mmCIF file with all atom_site columns, C-alpha atoms in Angstrom:
data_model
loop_
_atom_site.group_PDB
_atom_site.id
_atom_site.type_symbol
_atom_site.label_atom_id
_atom_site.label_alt_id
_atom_site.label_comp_id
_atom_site.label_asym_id
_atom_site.label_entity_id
_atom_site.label_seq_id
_atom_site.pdbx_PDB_ins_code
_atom_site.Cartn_x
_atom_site.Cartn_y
_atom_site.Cartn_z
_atom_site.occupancy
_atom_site.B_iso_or_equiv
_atom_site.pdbx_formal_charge
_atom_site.auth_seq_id
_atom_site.auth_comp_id
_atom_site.auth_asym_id
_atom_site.auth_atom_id
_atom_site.pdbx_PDB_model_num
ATOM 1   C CA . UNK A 1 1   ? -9.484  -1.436  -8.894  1.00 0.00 ? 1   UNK A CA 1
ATOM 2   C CA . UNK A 1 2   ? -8.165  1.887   -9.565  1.00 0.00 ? 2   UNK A CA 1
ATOM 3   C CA . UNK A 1 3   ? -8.510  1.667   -13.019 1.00 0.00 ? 3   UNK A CA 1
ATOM 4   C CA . UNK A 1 4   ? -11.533 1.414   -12.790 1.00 0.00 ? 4   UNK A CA 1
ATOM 5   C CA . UNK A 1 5   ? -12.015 5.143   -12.114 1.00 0.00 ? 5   UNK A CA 1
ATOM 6   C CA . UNK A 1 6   ? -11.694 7.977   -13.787 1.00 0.00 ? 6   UNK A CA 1
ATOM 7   C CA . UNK A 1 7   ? -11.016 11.180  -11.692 1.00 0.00 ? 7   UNK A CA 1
ATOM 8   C CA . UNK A 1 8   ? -12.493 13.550  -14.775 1.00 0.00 ? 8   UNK A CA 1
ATOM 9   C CA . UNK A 1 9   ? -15.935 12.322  -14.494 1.00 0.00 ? 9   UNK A CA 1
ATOM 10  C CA . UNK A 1 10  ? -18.288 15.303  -14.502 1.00 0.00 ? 10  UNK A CA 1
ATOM 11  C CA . UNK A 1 11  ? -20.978 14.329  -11.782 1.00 0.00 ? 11  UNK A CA 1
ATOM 12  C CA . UNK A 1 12  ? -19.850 16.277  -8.372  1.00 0.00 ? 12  UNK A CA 1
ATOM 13  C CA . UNK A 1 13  ? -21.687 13.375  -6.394  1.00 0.00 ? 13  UNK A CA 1
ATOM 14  C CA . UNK A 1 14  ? -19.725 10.714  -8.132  1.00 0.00 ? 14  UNK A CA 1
ATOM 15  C CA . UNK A 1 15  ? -16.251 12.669  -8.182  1.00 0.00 ? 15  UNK A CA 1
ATOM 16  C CA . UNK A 1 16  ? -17.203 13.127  -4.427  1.00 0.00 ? 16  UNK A CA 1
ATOM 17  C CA . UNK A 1 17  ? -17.050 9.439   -3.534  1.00 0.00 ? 17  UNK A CA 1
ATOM 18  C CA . UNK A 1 18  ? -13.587 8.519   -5.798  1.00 0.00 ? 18  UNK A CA 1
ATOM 19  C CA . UNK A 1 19  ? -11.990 7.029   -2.960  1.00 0.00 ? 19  UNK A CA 1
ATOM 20  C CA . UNK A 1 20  ? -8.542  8.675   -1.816  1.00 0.00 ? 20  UNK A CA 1
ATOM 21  C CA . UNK A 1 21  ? -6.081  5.998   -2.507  1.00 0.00 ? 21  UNK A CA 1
ATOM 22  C CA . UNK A 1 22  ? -7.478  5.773   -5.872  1.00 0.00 ? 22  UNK A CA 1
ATOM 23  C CA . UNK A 1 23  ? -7.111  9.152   -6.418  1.00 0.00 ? 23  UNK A CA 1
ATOM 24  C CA . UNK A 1 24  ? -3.455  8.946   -5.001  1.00 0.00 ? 24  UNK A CA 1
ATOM 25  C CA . UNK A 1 25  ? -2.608  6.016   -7.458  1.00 0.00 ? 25  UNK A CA 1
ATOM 26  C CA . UNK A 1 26  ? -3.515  7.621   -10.610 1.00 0.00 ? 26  UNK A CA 1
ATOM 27  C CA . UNK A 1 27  ? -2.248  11.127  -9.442  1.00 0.00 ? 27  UNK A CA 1
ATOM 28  C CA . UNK A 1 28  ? 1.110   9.682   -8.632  1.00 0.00 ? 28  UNK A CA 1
ATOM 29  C CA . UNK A 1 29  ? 0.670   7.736   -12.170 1.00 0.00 ? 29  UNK A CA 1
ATOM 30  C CA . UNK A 1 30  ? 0.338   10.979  -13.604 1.00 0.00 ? 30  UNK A CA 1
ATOM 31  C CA . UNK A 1 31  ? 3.035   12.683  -11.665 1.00 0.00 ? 31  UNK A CA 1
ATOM 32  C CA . UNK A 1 32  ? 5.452   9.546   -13.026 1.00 0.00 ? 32  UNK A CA 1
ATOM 33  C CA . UNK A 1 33  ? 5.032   9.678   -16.243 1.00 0.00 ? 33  UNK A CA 1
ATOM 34  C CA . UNK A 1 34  ? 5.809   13.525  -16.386 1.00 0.00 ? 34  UNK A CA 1
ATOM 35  C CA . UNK A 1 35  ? 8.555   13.115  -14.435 1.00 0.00 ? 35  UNK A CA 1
ATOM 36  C CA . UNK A 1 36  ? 11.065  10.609  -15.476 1.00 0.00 ? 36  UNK A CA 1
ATOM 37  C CA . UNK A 1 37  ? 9.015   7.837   -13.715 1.00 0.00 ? 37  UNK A CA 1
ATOM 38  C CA . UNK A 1 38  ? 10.014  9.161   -10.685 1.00 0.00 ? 38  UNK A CA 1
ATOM 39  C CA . UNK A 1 39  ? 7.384   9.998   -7.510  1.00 0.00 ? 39  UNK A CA 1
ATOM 40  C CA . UNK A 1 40  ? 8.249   13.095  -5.527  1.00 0.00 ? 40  UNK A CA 1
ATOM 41  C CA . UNK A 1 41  ? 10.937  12.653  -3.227  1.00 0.00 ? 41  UNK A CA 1
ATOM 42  C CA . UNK A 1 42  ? 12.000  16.908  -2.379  1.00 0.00 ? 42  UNK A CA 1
ATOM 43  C CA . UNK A 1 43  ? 10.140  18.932  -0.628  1.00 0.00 ? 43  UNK A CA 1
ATOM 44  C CA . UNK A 1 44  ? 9.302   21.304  -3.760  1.00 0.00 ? 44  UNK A CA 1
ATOM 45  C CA . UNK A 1 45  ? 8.242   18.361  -6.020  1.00 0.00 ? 45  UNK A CA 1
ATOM 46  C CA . UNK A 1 46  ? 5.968   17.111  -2.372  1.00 0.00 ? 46  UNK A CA 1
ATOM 47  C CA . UNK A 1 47  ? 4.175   20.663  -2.516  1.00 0.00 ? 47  UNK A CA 1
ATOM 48  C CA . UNK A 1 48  ? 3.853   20.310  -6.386  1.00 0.00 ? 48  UNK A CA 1
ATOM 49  C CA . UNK A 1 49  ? 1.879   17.087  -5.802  1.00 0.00 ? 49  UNK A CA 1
ATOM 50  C CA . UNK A 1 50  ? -0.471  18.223  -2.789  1.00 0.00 ? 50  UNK A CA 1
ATOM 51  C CA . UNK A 1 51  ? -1.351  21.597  -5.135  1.00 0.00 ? 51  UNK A CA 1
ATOM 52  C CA . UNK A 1 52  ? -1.695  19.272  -8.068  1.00 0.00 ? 52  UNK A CA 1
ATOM 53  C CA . UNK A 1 53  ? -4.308  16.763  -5.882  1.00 0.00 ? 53  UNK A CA 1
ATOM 54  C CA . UNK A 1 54  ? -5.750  20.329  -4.486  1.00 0.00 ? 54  UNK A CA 1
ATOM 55  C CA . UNK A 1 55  ? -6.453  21.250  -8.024  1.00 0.00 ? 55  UNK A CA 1
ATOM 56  C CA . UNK A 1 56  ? -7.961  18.030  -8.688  1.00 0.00 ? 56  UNK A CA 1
ATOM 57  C CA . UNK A 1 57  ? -10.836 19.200  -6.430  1.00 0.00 ? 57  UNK A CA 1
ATOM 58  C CA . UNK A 1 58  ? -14.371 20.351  -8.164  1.00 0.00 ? 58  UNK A CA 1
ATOM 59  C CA . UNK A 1 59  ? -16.086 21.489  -4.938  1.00 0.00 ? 59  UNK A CA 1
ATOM 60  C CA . UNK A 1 60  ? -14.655 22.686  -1.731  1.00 0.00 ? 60  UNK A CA 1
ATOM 61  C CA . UNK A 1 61  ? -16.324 19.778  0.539   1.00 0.00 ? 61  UNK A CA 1
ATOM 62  C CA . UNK A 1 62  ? -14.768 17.142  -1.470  1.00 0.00 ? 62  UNK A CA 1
ATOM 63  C CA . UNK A 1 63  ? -14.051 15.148  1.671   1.00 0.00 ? 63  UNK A CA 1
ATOM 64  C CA . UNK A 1 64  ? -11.990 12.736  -0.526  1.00 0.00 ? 64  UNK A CA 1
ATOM 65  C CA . UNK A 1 65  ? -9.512  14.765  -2.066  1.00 0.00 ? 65  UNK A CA 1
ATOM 66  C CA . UNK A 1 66  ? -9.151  15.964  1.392   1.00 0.00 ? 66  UNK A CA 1
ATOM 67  C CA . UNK A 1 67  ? -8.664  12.565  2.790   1.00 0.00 ? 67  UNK A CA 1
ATOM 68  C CA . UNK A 1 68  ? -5.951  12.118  -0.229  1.00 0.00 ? 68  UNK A CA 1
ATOM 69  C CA . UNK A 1 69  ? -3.913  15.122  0.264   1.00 0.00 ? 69  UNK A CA 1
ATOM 70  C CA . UNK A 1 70  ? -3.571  14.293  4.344   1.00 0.00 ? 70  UNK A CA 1
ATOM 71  C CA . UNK A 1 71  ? -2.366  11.040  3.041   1.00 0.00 ? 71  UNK A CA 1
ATOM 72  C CA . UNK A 1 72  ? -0.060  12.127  0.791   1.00 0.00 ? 72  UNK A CA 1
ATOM 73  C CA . UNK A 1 73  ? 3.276   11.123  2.625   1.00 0.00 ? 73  UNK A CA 1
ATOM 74  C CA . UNK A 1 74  ? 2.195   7.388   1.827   1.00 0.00 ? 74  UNK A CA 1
ATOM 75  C CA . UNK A 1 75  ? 3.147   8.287   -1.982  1.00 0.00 ? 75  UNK A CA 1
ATOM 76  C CA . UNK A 1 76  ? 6.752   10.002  -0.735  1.00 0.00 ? 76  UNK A CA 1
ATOM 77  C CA . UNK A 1 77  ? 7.588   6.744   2.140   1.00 0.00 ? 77  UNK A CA 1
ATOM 78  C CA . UNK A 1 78  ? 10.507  4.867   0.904   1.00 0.00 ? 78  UNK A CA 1
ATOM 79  C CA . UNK A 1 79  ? 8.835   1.481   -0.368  1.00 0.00 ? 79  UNK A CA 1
ATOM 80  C CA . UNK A 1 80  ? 10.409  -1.717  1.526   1.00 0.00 ? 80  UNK A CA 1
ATOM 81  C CA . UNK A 1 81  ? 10.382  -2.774  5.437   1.00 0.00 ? 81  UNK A CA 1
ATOM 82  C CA . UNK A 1 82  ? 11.990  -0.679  8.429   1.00 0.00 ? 82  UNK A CA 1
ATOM 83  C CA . UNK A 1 83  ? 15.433  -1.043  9.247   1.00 0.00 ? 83  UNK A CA 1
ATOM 84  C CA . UNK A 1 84  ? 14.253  -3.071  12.525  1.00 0.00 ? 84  UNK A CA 1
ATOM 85  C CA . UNK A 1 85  ? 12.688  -5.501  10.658  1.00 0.00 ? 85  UNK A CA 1
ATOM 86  C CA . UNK A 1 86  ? 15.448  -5.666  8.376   1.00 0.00 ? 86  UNK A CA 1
ATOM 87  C CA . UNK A 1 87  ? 17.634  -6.394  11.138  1.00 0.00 ? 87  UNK A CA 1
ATOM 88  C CA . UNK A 1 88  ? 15.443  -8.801  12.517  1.00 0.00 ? 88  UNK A CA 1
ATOM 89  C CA . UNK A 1 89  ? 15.692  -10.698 8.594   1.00 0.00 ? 89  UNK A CA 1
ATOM 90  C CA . UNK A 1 90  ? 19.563  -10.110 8.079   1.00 0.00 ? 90  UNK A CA 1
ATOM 91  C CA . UNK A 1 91  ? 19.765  -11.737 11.925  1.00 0.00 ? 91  UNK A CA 1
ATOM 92  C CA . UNK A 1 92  ? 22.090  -15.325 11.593  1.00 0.00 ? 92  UNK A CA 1
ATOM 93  C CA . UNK A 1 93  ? 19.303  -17.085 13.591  1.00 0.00 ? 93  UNK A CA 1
ATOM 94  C CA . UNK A 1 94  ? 16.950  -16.426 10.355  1.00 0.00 ? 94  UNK A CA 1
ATOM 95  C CA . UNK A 1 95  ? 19.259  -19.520 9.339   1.00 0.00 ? 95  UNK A CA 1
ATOM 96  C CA . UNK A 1 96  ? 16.948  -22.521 10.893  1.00 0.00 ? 96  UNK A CA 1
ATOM 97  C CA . UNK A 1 97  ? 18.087  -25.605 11.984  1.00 0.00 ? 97  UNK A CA 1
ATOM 98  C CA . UNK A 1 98  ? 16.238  -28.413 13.746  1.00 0.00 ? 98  UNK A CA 1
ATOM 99  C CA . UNK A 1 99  ? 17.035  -26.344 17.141  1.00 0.00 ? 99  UNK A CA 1
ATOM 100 C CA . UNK A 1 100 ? 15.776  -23.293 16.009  1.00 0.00 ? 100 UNK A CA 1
ATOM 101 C CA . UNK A 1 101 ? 12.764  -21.959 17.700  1.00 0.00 ? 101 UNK A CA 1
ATOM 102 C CA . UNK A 1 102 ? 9.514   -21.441 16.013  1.00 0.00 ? 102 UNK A CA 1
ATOM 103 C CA . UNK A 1 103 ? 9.373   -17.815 16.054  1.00 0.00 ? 103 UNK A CA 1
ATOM 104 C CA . UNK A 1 104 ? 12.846  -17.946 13.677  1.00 0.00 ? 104 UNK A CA 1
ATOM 105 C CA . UNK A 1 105 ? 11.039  -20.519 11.474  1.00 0.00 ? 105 UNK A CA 1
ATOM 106 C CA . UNK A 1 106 ? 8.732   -17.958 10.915  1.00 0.00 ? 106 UNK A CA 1
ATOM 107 C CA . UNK A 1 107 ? 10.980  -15.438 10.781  1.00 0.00 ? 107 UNK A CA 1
ATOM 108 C CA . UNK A 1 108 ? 13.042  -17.481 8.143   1.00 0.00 ? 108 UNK A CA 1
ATOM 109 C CA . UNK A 1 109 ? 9.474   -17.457 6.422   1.00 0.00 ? 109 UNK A CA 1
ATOM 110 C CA . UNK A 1 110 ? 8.595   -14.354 6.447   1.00 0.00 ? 110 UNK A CA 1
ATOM 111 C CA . UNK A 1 111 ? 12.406  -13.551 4.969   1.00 0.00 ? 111 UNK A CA 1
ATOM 112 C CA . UNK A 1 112 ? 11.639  -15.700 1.729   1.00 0.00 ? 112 UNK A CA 1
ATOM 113 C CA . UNK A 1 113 ? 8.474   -14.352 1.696   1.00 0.00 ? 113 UNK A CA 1
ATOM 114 C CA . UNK A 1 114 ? 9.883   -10.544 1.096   1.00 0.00 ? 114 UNK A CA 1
ATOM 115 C CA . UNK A 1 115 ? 12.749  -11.891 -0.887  1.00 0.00 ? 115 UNK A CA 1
ATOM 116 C CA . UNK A 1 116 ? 10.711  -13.765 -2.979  1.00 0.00 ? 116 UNK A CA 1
ATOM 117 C CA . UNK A 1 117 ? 6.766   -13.219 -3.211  1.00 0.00 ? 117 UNK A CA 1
ATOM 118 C CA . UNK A 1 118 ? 6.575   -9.896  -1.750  1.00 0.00 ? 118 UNK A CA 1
ATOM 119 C CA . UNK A 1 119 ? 9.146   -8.390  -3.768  1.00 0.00 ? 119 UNK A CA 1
ATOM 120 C CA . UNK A 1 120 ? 10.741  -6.496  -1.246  1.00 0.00 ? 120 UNK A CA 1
ATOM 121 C CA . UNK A 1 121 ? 7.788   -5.875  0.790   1.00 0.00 ? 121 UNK A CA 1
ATOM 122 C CA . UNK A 1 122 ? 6.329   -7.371  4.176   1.00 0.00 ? 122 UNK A CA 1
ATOM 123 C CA . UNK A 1 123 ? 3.261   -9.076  3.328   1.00 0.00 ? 123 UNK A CA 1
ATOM 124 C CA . UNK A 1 124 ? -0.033  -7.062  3.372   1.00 0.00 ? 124 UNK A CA 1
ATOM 125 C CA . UNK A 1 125 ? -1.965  -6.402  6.756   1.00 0.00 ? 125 UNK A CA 1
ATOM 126 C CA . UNK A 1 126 ? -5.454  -6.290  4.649   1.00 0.00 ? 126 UNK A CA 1
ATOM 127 C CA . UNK A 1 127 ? -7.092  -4.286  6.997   1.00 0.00 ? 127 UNK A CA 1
ATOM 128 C CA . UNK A 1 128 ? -8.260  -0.513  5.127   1.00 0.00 ? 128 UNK A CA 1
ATOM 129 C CA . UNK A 1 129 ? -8.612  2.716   6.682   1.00 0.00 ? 129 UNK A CA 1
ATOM 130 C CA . UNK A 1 130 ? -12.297 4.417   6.710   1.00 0.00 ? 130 UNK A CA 1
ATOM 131 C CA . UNK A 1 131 ? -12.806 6.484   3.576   1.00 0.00 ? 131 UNK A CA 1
ATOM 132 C CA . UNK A 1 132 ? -15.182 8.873   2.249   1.00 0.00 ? 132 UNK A CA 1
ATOM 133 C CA . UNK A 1 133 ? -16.778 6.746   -0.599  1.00 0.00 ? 133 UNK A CA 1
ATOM 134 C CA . UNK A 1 134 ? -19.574 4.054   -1.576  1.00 0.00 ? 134 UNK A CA 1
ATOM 135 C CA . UNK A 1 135 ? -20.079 1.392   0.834   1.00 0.00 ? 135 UNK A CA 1
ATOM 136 C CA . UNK A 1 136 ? -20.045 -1.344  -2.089  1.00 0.00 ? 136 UNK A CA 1
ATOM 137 C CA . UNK A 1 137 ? -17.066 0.375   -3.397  1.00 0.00 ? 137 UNK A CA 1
ATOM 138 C CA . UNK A 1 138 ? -15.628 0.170   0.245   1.00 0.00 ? 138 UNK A CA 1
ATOM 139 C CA . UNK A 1 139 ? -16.427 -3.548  0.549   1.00 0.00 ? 139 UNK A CA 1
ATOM 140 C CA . UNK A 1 140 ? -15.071 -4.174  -3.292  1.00 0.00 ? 140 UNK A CA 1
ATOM 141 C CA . UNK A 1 141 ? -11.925 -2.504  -2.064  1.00 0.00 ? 141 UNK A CA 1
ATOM 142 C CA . UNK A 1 142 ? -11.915 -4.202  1.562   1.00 0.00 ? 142 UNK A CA 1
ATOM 143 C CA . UNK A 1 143 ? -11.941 -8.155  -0.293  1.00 0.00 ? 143 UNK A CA 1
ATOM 144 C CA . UNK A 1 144 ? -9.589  -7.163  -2.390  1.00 0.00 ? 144 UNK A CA 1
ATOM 145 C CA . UNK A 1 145 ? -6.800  -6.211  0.646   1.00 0.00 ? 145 UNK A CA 1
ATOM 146 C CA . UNK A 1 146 ? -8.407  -9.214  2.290   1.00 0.00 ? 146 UNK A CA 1
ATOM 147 C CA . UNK A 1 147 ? -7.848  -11.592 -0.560  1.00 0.00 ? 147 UNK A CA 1
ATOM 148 C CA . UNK A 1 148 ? -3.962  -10.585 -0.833  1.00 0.00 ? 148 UNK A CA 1
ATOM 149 C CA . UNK A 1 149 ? -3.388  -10.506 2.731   1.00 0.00 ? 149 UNK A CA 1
ATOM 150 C CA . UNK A 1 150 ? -4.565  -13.914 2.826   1.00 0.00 ? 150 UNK A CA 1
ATOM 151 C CA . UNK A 1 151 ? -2.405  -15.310 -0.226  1.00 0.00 ? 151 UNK A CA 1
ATOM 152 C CA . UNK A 1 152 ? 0.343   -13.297 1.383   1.00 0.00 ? 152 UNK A CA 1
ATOM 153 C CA . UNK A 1 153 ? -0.348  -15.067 4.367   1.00 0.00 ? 153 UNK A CA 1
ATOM 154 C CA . UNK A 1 154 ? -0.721  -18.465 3.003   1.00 0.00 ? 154 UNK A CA 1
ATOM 155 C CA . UNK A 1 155 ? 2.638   -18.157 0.913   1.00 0.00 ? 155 UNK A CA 1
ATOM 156 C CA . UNK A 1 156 ? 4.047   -17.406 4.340   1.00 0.00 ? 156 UNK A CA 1
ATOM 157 C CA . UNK A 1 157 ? 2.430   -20.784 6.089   1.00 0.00 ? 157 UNK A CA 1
ATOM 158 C CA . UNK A 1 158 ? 3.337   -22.632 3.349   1.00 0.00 ? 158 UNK A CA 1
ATOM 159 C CA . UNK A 1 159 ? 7.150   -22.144 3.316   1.00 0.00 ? 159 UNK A CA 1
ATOM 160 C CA . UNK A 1 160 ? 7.267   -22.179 6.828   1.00 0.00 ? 160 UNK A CA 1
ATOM 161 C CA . UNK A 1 161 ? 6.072   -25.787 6.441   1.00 0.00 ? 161 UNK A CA 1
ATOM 162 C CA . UNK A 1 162 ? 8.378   -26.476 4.279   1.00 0.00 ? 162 UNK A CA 1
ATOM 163 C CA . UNK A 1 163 ? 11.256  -25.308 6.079   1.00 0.00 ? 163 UNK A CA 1
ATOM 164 C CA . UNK A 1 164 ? 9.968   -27.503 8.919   1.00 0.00 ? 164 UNK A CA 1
ATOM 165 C CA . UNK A 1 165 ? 10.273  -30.524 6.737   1.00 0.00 ? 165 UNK A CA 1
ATOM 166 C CA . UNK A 1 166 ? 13.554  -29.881 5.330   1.00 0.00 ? 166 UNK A CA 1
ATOM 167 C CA . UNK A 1 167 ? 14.638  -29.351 9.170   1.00 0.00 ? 167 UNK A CA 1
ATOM 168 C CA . UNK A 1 168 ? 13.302  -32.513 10.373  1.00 0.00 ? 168 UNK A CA 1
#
């Protein structure tokens, strides 16, 4: 989806209504390759991204770039689940048995589901926040989160039914 964009276009309207997380993927695509791959992670490299997003701005009431630069701290979190959930994962009653409850069948799902499929990650909420941009481009964007959280979600079922097999 992203690529699909390209933040140097010269029509203020149309640089207006580059949604924010697009602009946040390819700026912290930019700020990668210049810097060893990495994304910022101090506090000086942080400010170095927000001015370089600022700069990114043609027009002052570029509501966007705005939107992106508020948002920033989403390309600086740590990628990967919270500790508590963690916890919940690493727990011994994520090991099912025929007694175990659903709730740690799911959990046990939802553990080979991060392990696995999700690559470290929980599985996607789909949901989007509001953004300043197109409302077909909002609607592409929204089916897309829609259409993962759903495969995430039906990976998830899908052991869970198999776990329920294997534990009688």
């Amino acid at each position: 989806f992203a690529e699909g964009f390209d933040l140097n276009v010269q029509g203020p309207v149309v640089h207006k209504h580059i949604p924010y997380v697009v602009i946040l993927v390819k700026m912290a695509d930019e700020w990668a390759k210049n810097h060893g791959g990495r994304l910022p992670s101090t506090r000086e490299e942080k400010k170095e991204f927000k001015e370089l997003l600022k700069a990114g701005m043609v027009a002052q009431d570029e509501d966007n770039y705005k939107e992106a630069i508020e948002s920033s701290f989403k390309v600086f979190a740590p990628r990967g689940i919270s500790s508590e959930l963690q916890q919940m994962l690493d727990d011994s009653s994520a090991e099912v048995d025929s007694s175990s409850s659903d709730f740690w069948v799911l959990v046990a799902a939802l553990k080979d589901f991060v392990t696995n499929e999700g690559g470290g990650e929980a599985p996607l909420e789909g949901s989007i926040p509001d953004m300043t941009f197109s409302t077909e481009q909002y609607v592409n964007l929204q089916n897309i989160y829609q259409a993962k959280a759903e495969a995430d979600i039906l990976a998830i079922e899908r052991v869970a039914r198999n776990t329920l097999k294997k534990i009688g």
